[in-house]
Amino acid sequence: MENLVSLTIDGKQVTVPTGTLIVNAAKKIGIDIPVFCYHPKMEPVGMCRQCLVEVGRPVINRATGQPLLEADGMPKIQFGAKLETACTTPVSEGMVVIGTSEKAARGRKDILEFLLTSHPLDCPICDKGGECPLQNLTLLYGPGESRFIYDEKMRLAKHYPLGELIYLDRERCIQCGRCVRFQTDIADDPVIGFFNRGRSMEIISTSDPGFDSYYSGNTTDICPVGALTTADFRFQARPWELCSTASICPHCPVGCNLTINLRREASANGDLVIKRILPRQNELVNEIWICDKGRFGYHYTESAQRLTQPLVRRDGELVAIGWDEVLSYVAENFTHAGKNLLALASGRLSNEDLFSLNELSTGLGGHSALYTHMAGGDLVAQLGVGNGTNLSNLGEDSVILVVASDLEEEAPIWWLRVKQAAERGATLIVANPRPSKLERFASQVLRYSYGSEATTILAVINAMSAKQNFPKAPKFQQGGEVVKTAAEIITKAANLIVFYGSEGMGLEASQALAQSCANLLVVTNHAHRKNNGLIAVWPRANDQGAWELGYRPLLNLKDAFQQFEAIYVAGADPVGDNPSLAEAVRDAGFVVVQDLFLTETAKLADVVLPTQPFTEREGTFTSGERRVQRFYPTVVHAELRPDYAIIANISKLAGLNLEDSALRIFNRLAAKVPAFNGLSYRQLAEVSEQWPIIGRSDLYYGGTSYANAQGLGVHLELPAQIPSLTWPNVPELNLPEGAILAVPITILYDRGQTIYHSQLLHRRIPPAHIAVHPDVAQRLSITDGTMVNFVLEGTPFEVILHISEQVPPGVAILPRSLGMPINSPVPIELKVVKEEPV
Ligand code: SF4
Ligand code: SF4
Ligand code: FES
């Protein structure tokens, strides 16, 4: 039981846990104490003094230890001579707080007058005007006029780019330090800081490139003035002109909740145009944060390169064709193919799209497959995190194991939440062949070599089995001291969550790793419980949804293109990812590509069908934690159709009866797929009050992250039975003597279809490159920055080589989706193209 204390704030009684700050106790009963430097997600610093209140405490009789009583029997209250800061003062039993007195009002007024001594009169042109805490609090509590002289204001730089994503107006900064504290304490990227002192103090960026952090946009949400603005929103609209729609980020498996702000614009013939993306609060998923990929990556939806009409191949060329004609043509070919039809889709598609696509292909006798390099979703469906799991609740009794994933690059908000869990006392074990930023917070680092992912986890099980009488993995793996320590830590854990990724692995190895992690959870009795379970760090937003709906990957795509008579590729670009598939696609019977852009695969297809991105349609994604969440249509693109509607149109012409509305498809899905049984759009849209309370009229408290009024989503139920133990087939990694092992890694900003078409992020996307350990460089006499060439999947590549101590000896790491076809480890031979570094 928590220790509770009762106090009175502005005449209202409240009971809160010991240690609660006055500002938060007030918030709980609907009293807004004004703040600037305080933010409920950060430790208080008491810098601005805006939250001044009168605080009285019961007078205690020293002899008896009991409160002295007034004549009326009420406790005698002694008020301090000075005002106190509500953001740094914890509540105590019997405390009396007054924020509405003349004295408190005077204190707030003086602070505002002081802050405004050097604040420019920018409100009419400031992006923050209309949602600005300083503006709002000045109107509520500020002085009508200043005693200071206007001409004595500091003149500092305006429109200063801290980086290409975030701009600073230096003279608007009120030096609250929220941005600096966010970057240091929450993101652990201390790349901005204060420079100079007194009135000359200003925010500077200390990184190259400027403001080098995946979380930089969050500082613009919590900056209480218009000092920090994003490159894509500044001078674009006034907040009161905007309307909002709820959405879900489509870029990674976290499933961050978003709010999309829109405005009608003459340039779009009066249609709605997206002006910015902000976080929407979901304390179970992303709290009030999003990463910069989620905030700025949506610009691909506005790209002039988007497909706008169907195309068909005539005389070797792709030419425009009407919808009616193309759909009949496709339906005819699919019907003819029958059991030789393959639907190949990626986790970029929604649950509704994937369900309908599978109904179409299997309805005609054909097959469906998932386009991915990573496996194990079947095990996550059986051993995913238990209902009620919240990463924010993990603390001292919990262990988090992250294996084969550079979590910040692959799922930034999970990185943030795992890091915070470690700071609350959870024990973090990071297992990876090379260092990652997450290791700064790890209690234990398991460094294995590429190819030993699954065997490392099996070794942990075996290290425990002797003492705990667990089943032992068949091929006994001998772990070293670090493995034994990790095993001991896990043995003592009350909760265990395992994140597994696909660093250095393809399908077979990641399936073996998933099985090993699943077994670890089962043998240690961490299955089917709240705050315990398996989470896959998928490359796409809805990969887990695809596995839940029965999609499985194909081991050999080249064979598939040769074997099937008709192939329906949706939301995937196999040729773009692996140019060696081009010939197979060119020779395939009938290929239809449904996508947003004319991808490399689309260029070779017989038919190309344009579709709509997440901003133009509705649907649901299933996150890596198995939370099903709804996104809503935002802007209209009348000539285009969502994937599920195109699929329904084709199915009707092929004699099948599929639904063409997202809601009805979801109802059918929920009736047919056991994990979704009983779910409805209405349930997914339900909300409950969250803490901290943000997004109301008091934007000074939580910032401009939106409150969640459109749905917290629903966690999928786990099956009744815990699966029985099966041991994985661990693929052998055979490396020829002296060869260099090229291994794939995942980076946040790559050349995937969506990010590459978001111009604003272009400067963050590195060119194609590989990185090797100094031993490789020395062996081949190569210096950093040299152009090298090598062959992958029969295709020669020329890229820049970097040398890094962080790469294991004998290894070359290659980021996925930078144009080099690598999904699993392969030996390569490196040759120097240019001796001089480029
Ligand atoms: S830039 Fe904004 S958040 Fe940062 S210190 Fe200045 S006012 Fe505060
Ligand atoms: S963490 Fe993932 S889901 Fe969240 S905003 Fe970033 S890319 Fe989107
Ligand atoms: S001192 Fe309390 S909000 Fe700044």
PDB file of N, CA and C in Angstrom, residues 626-689:
ATOM      1  N   ARG A 626       1.524  -6.281 -29.638  1.00  0.00           N
ATOM      2  CA  ARG A 626       0.224  -6.881 -29.974  1.00  0.00           C
ATOM      3  C   ARG A 626      -0.949  -5.979 -29.526  1.00  0.00           C
ATOM      4  N   ARG A 627      -0.747  -4.680 -29.648  1.00  0.00           N
ATOM      5  CA  ARG A 627      -1.838  -3.742 -29.373  1.00  0.00           C
ATOM      6  C   ARG A 627      -2.433  -3.338 -30.713  1.00  0.00           C
ATOM      7  N   VAL A 628      -3.727  -3.564 -30.873  1.00  0.00           N
ATOM      8  CA  VAL A 628      -4.398  -3.197 -32.121  1.00  0.00           C
ATOM      9  C   VAL A 628      -4.896  -1.763 -31.975  1.00  0.00           C
ATOM     10  N   GLN A 629      -4.491  -0.903 -32.919  1.00  0.00           N
ATOM     11  CA  GLN A 629      -4.817   0.513 -32.795  1.00  0.00           C
ATOM     12  C   GLN A 629      -5.369   1.050 -34.112  1.00  0.00           C
ATOM     13  N   ARG A 630      -6.304   1.956 -33.984  1.00  0.00           N
ATOM     14  CA  ARG A 630      -6.994   2.519 -35.157  1.00  0.00           C
ATOM     15  C   ARG A 630      -6.332   3.786 -35.652  1.00  0.00           C
ATOM     16  N   PHE A 631      -6.255   3.923 -36.962  1.00  0.00           N
ATOM     17  CA  PHE A 631      -5.919   5.233 -37.529  1.00  0.00           C
ATOM     18  C   PHE A 631      -7.069   5.673 -38.422  1.00  0.00           C
ATOM     19  N   TYR A 632      -7.176   6.974 -38.600  1.00  0.00           N
ATOM     20  CA  TYR A 632      -8.373   7.555 -39.210  1.00  0.00           C
ATOM     21  C   TYR A 632      -8.003   8.336 -40.469  1.00  0.00           C
ATOM     22  N   PRO A 633      -8.953   8.468 -41.422  1.00  0.00           N
ATOM     23  CA  PRO A 633      -8.634   9.240 -42.631  1.00  0.00           C
ATOM     24  C   PRO A 633      -8.411  10.711 -42.302  1.00  0.00           C
ATOM     25  N   THR A 634      -7.448  11.282 -42.952  1.00  0.00           N
ATOM     26  CA  THR A 634      -7.064  12.655 -42.646  1.00  0.00           C
ATOM     27  C   THR A 634      -7.335  13.584 -43.833  1.00  0.00           C
ATOM     28  N   VAL A 635      -6.701  13.278 -44.963  1.00  0.00           N
ATOM     29  CA  VAL A 635      -6.940  14.070 -46.176  1.00  0.00           C
ATOM     30  C   VAL A 635      -7.560  13.157 -47.236  1.00  0.00           C
ATOM     31  N   VAL A 636      -8.225  13.772 -48.194  1.00  0.00           N
ATOM     32  CA  VAL A 636      -8.946  12.983 -49.204  1.00  0.00           C
ATOM     33  C   VAL A 636      -8.173  13.020 -50.515  1.00  0.00           C
ATOM     34  N   HIS A 637      -8.058  11.884 -51.154  1.00  0.00           N
ATOM     35  CA  HIS A 637      -7.470  11.821 -52.491  1.00  0.00           C
ATOM     36  C   HIS A 637      -8.481  11.046 -53.323  1.00  0.00           C
ATOM     37  N   ALA A 638      -9.406  11.802 -53.945  1.00  0.00           N
ATOM     38  CA  ALA A 638     -10.604  11.170 -54.523  1.00  0.00           C
ATOM     39  C   ALA A 638     -10.286  10.140 -55.608  1.00  0.00           C
ATOM     40  N   GLU A 639      -9.202  10.344 -56.383  1.00  0.00           N
ATOM     41  CA  GLU A 639      -8.946   9.407 -57.495  1.00  0.00           C
ATOM     42  C   GLU A 639      -8.363   8.085 -57.007  1.00  0.00           C
ATOM     43  N   LEU A 640      -7.881   8.072 -55.774  1.00  0.00           N
ATOM     44  CA  LEU A 640      -7.207   6.862 -55.295  1.00  0.00           C
ATOM     45  C   LEU A 640      -8.078   6.085 -54.326  1.00  0.00           C
ATOM     46  N   ARG A 641      -7.710   4.817 -54.129  1.00  0.00           N
ATOM     47  CA  ARG A 641      -8.485   3.949 -53.242  1.00  0.00           C
ATOM     48  C   ARG A 641      -7.531   3.277 -52.253  1.00  0.00           C
ATOM     49  N   PRO A 642      -8.048   2.946 -51.068  1.00  0.00           N
ATOM     50  CA  PRO A 642      -7.197   2.205 -50.130  1.00  0.00           C
ATOM     51  C   PRO A 642      -6.977   0.776 -50.614  1.00  0.00           C
ATOM     52  N   ASP A 643      -5.939   0.133 -50.118  1.00  0.00           N
ATOM     53  CA  ASP A 643      -5.630  -1.243 -50.559  1.00  0.00           C
ATOM     54  C   ASP A 643      -6.838  -2.149 -50.425  1.00  0.00           C
ATOM     55  N   TYR A 644      -7.510  -2.086 -49.260  1.00  0.00           N
ATOM     56  CA  TYR A 644      -8.611  -3.036 -49.048  1.00  0.00           C
ATOM     57  C   TYR A 644      -9.747  -2.832 -50.061  1.00  0.00           C
ATOM     58  N   ALA A 645      -9.949  -1.568 -50.503  1.00  0.00           N
ATOM     59  CA  ALA A 645     -11.031  -1.324 -51.469  1.00  0.00           C
ATOM     60  C   ALA A 645     -10.649  -1.862 -52.845  1.00  0.00           C
ATOM     61  N   ILE A 646      -9.381  -1.696 -53.220  1.00  0.00           N
ATOM     62  CA  ILE A 646      -8.932  -2.244 -54.520  1.00  0.00           C
ATOM     63  C   ILE A 646      -9.099  -3.755 -54.500  1.00  0.00           C
ATOM     64  N   ILE A 647      -8.700  -4.360 -53.383  1.00  0.00           N
ATOM     65  CA  ILE A 647      -8.806  -5.827 -53.264  1.00  0.00           C
ATOM     66  C   ILE A 647     -10.283  -6.252 -53.361  1.00  0.00           C
ATOM     67  N   ALA A 648     -11.169  -5.481 -52.714  1.00  0.00           N
ATOM     68  CA  ALA A 648     -12.603  -5.815 -52.766  1.00  0.00           C
ATOM     69  C   ALA A 648     -13.130  -5.691 -54.190  1.00  0.00           C
ATOM     70  N   ASN A 649     -12.674  -4.644 -54.901  1.00  0.00           N
ATOM     71  CA  ASN A 649     -13.104  -4.459 -56.299  1.00  0.00           C
ATOM     72  C   ASN A 649     -12.682  -5.649 -57.160  1.00  0.00           C
ATOM     73  N   ILE A 650     -11.442  -6.086 -56.994  1.00  0.00           N
ATOM     74  CA  ILE A 650     -10.942  -7.229 -57.791  1.00  0.00           C
ATOM     75  C   ILE A 650     -11.738  -8.480 -57.419  1.00  0.00           C
ATOM     76  N   SER A 651     -11.956  -8.660 -56.126  1.00  0.00           N
ATOM     77  CA  SER A 651     -12.620  -9.898 -55.683  1.00  0.00           C
ATOM     78  C   SER A 651     -14.037  -9.988 -56.239  1.00  0.00           C
ATOM     79  N   LYS A 652     -14.714  -8.860 -56.300  1.00  0.00           N
ATOM     80  CA  LYS A 652     -16.078  -8.875 -56.825  1.00  0.00           C
ATOM     81  C   LYS A 652     -16.071  -9.339 -58.280  1.00  0.00           C
ATOM     82  N   LEU A 653     -15.121  -8.814 -59.051  1.00  0.00           N
ATOM     83  CA  LEU A 653     -15.035  -9.193 -60.467  1.00  0.00           C
ATOM     84  C   LEU A 653     -14.598 -10.649 -60.623  1.00  0.00           C
ATOM     85  N   ALA A 654     -13.914 -11.170 -59.584  1.00  0.00           N
ATOM     86  CA  ALA A 654     -13.465 -12.566 -59.640  1.00  0.00           C
ATOM     87  C   ALA A 654     -14.505 -13.509 -59.034  1.00  0.00           C
ATOM     88  N   GLY A 655     -15.658 -12.964 -58.695  1.00  0.00           N
ATOM     89  CA  GLY A 655     -16.751 -13.811 -58.197  1.00  0.00           C
ATOM     90  C   GLY A 655     -16.725 -14.048 -56.708  1.00  0.00           C
ATOM     91  N   LEU A 656     -15.915 -13.283 -55.982  1.00  0.00           N
ATOM     92  CA  LEU A 656     -15.883 -13.423 -54.517  1.00  0.00           C
ATOM     93  C   LEU A 656     -16.598 -12.223 -53.900  1.00  0.00           C
ATOM     94  N   ASN A 657     -17.000 -12.396 -52.672  1.00  0.00           N
ATOM     95  CA  ASN A 657     -17.762 -11.322 -52.048  1.00  0.00           C
ATOM     96  C   ASN A 657     -17.013 -10.798 -50.820  1.00  0.00           C
ATOM     97  N   LEU A 658     -16.105  -9.847 -51.047  1.00  0.00           N
ATOM     98  CA  LEU A 658     -15.364  -9.259 -49.931  1.00  0.00           C
ATOM     99  C   LEU A 658     -15.924  -7.880 -49.617  1.00  0.00           C
ATOM    100  N   GLU A 659     -15.796  -7.494 -48.360  1.00  0.00           N
ATOM    101  CA  GLU A 659     -16.299  -6.180 -47.941  1.00  0.00           C
ATOM    102  C   GLU A 659     -15.389  -5.073 -48.488  1.00  0.00           C
ATOM    103  N   ASP A 660     -15.970  -3.890 -48.686  1.00  0.00           N
ATOM    104  CA  ASP A 660     -15.136  -2.785 -49.154  1.00  0.00           C
ATOM    105  C   ASP A 660     -15.099  -1.612 -48.166  1.00  0.00           C
ATOM    106  N   SER A 661     -15.540  -1.855 -46.941  1.00  0.00           N
ATOM    107  CA  SER A 661     -15.377  -0.795 -45.928  1.00  0.00           C
ATOM    108  C   SER A 661     -14.512  -1.352 -44.798  1.00  0.00           C
ATOM    109  N   ALA A 662     -13.641  -0.495 -44.286  1.00  0.00           N
ATOM    110  CA  ALA A 662     -12.683  -0.947 -43.273  1.00  0.00           C
ATOM    111  C   ALA A 662     -13.419  -1.517 -42.053  1.00  0.00           C
ATOM    112  N   LEU A 663     -14.488  -0.861 -41.650  1.00  0.00           N
ATOM    113  CA  LEU A 663     -15.221  -1.317 -40.461  1.00  0.00           C
ATOM    114  C   LEU A 663     -15.798  -2.722 -40.665  1.00  0.00           C
ATOM    115  N   ARG A 664     -16.425  -2.928 -41.829  1.00  0.00           N
ATOM    116  CA  ARG A 664     -17.036  -4.260 -42.056  1.00  0.00           C
ATOM    117  C   ARG A 664     -15.958  -5.339 -42.205  1.00  0.00           C
ATOM    118  N   ILE A 665     -14.848  -4.959 -42.826  1.00  0.00           N
ATOM    119  CA  ILE A 665     -13.759  -5.951 -42.951  1.00  0.00           C
ATOM    120  C   ILE A 665     -13.263  -6.328 -41.549  1.00  0.00           C
ATOM    121  N   PHE A 666     -13.112  -5.317 -40.697  1.00  0.00           N
ATOM    122  CA  PHE A 666     -12.609  -5.605 -39.348  1.00  0.00           C
ATOM    123  C   PHE A 666     -13.589  -6.510 -38.600  1.00  0.00           C
ATOM    124  N   ASN A 667     -14.891  -6.272 -38.795  1.00  0.00           N
ATOM    125  CA  ASN A 667     -15.888  -7.130 -38.134  1.00  0.00           C
ATOM    126  C   ASN A 667     -15.751  -8.580 -38.595  1.00  0.00           C
ATOM    127  N   ARG A 668     -15.535  -8.765 -39.901  1.00  0.00           N
ATOM    128  CA  ARG A 668     -15.355 -10.133 -40.426  1.00  0.00           C
ATOM    129  C   ARG A 668     -14.091 -10.754 -39.862  1.00  0.00           C
ATOM    130  N   LEU A 669     -13.039  -9.936 -39.841  1.00  0.00           N
ATOM    131  CA  LEU A 669     -11.737 -10.404 -39.331  1.00  0.00           C
ATOM    132  C   LEU A 669     -11.890 -10.849 -37.866  1.00  0.00           C
ATOM    133  N   ALA A 670     -12.574  -9.998 -37.092  1.00  0.00           N
ATOM    134  CA  ALA A 670     -12.727 -10.303 -35.665  1.00  0.00           C
ATOM    135  C   ALA A 670     -13.559 -11.564 -35.459  1.00  0.00           C
ATOM    136  N   ALA A 671     -14.440 -11.839 -36.386  1.00  0.00           N
ATOM    137  CA  ALA A 671     -15.257 -13.050 -36.258  1.00  0.00           C
ATOM    138  C   ALA A 671     -14.475 -14.294 -36.652  1.00  0.00           C
ATOM    139  N   LYS A 672     -13.466 -14.110 -37.498  1.00  0.00           N
ATOM    140  CA  LYS A 672     -12.785 -15.274 -38.063  1.00  0.00           C
ATOM    141  C   LYS A 672     -11.430 -15.595 -37.409  1.00  0.00           C
ATOM    142  N   VAL A 673     -10.703 -14.570 -36.983  1.00  0.00           N
ATOM    143  CA  VAL A 673      -9.349 -14.805 -36.465  1.00  0.00           C
ATOM    144  C   VAL A 673      -9.410 -14.864 -34.931  1.00  0.00           C
ATOM    145  N   PRO A 674      -9.066 -16.004 -34.331  1.00  0.00           N
ATOM    146  CA  PRO A 674      -9.274 -16.164 -32.881  1.00  0.00           C
ATOM    147  C   PRO A 674      -8.675 -15.049 -32.030  1.00  0.00           C
ATOM    148  N   ALA A 675      -7.463 -14.613 -32.336  1.00  0.00           N
ATOM    149  CA  ALA A 675      -6.832 -13.599 -31.480  1.00  0.00           C
ATOM    150  C   ALA A 675      -7.630 -12.298 -31.456  1.00  0.00           C
ATOM    151  N   PHE A 676      -8.391 -12.030 -32.527  1.00  0.00           N
ATOM    152  CA  PHE A 676      -9.141 -10.773 -32.624  1.00  0.00           C
ATOM    153  C   PHE A 676     -10.601 -10.941 -32.178  1.00  0.00           C
ATOM    154  N   ASN A 677     -10.970 -12.147 -31.779  1.00  0.00           N
ATOM    155  CA  ASN A 677     -12.381 -12.419 -31.459  1.00  0.00           C
ATOM    156  C   ASN A 677     -12.944 -11.396 -30.488  1.00  0.00           C
ATOM    157  N   GLY A 678     -14.109 -10.884 -30.844  1.00  0.00           N
ATOM    158  CA  GLY A 678     -14.804  -9.971 -29.940  1.00  0.00           C
ATOM    159  C   GLY A 678     -14.384  -8.515 -30.072  1.00  0.00           C
ATOM    160  N   LEU A 679     -13.336  -8.255 -30.854  1.00  0.00           N
ATOM    161  CA  LEU A 679     -12.900  -6.852 -30.970  1.00  0.00           C
ATOM    162  C   LEU A 679     -13.778  -6.080 -31.943  1.00  0.00           C
ATOM    163  N   SER A 680     -13.911  -4.789 -31.696  1.00  0.00           N
ATOM    164  CA  SER A 680     -14.668  -3.933 -32.608  1.00  0.00           C
ATOM    165  C   SER A 680     -13.973  -2.579 -32.695  1.00  0.00           C
ATOM    166  N   TYR A 681     -14.289  -1.829 -33.738  1.00  0.00           N
ATOM    167  CA  TYR A 681     -13.719  -0.486 -33.875  1.00  0.00           C
ATOM    168  C   TYR A 681     -14.103   0.377 -32.672  1.00  0.00           C
ATOM    169  N   ARG A 682     -15.315   0.146 -32.154  1.00  0.00           N
ATOM    170  CA  ARG A 682     -15.771   0.945 -31.017  1.00  0.00           C
ATOM    171  C   ARG A 682     -14.850   0.723 -29.804  1.00  0.00           C
ATOM    172  N   GLN A 683     -14.518  -0.560 -29.587  1.00  0.00           N
ATOM    173  CA  GLN A 683     -13.626  -0.868 -28.452  1.00  0.00           C
ATOM    174  C   GLN A 683     -12.246  -0.230 -28.633  1.00  0.00           C
ATOM    175  N   LEU A 684     -11.765  -0.285 -29.874  1.00  0.00           N
ATOM    176  CA  LEU A 684     -10.428   0.279 -30.121  1.00  0.00           C
ATOM    177  C   LEU A 684     -10.420   1.783 -29.895  1.00  0.00           C
ATOM    178  N   ALA A 685     -11.602   2.402 -29.999  1.00  0.00           N
ATOM    179  CA  ALA A 685     -11.691   3.868 -29.847  1.00  0.00           C
ATOM    180  C   ALA A 685     -11.943   4.294 -28.405  1.00  0.00           C
ATOM    181  N   GLU A 686     -12.013   3.331 -27.489  1.00  0.00           N
ATOM    182  CA  GLU A 686     -12.299   3.707 -26.099  1.00  0.00           C
ATOM    183  C   GLU A 686     -11.070   4.348 -25.436  1.00  0.00           C
ATOM    184  N   VAL A 687     -11.353   5.289 -24.537  1.00  0.00           N
ATOM    185  CA  VAL A 687     -10.267   5.963 -23.812  1.00  0.00           C
ATOM    186  C   VAL A 687     -10.569   5.984 -22.319  1.00  0.00           C
ATOM    187  N   SER A 688      -9.541   6.166 -21.538  1.00  0.00           N
ATOM    188  CA  SER A 688      -9.740   6.391 -20.105  1.00  0.00           C
ATOM    189  C   SER A 688      -8.733   7.457 -19.693  1.00  0.00           C
ATOM    190  N   GLU A 689      -8.948   8.045 -18.517  1.00  0.00           N
ATOM    191  CA  GLU A 689      -8.057   9.139 -18.129  1.00  0.00           C
ATOM    192  C   GLU A 689      -6.642   8.619 -17.886  1.00  0.00           C
TER     193      GLU A 689
END
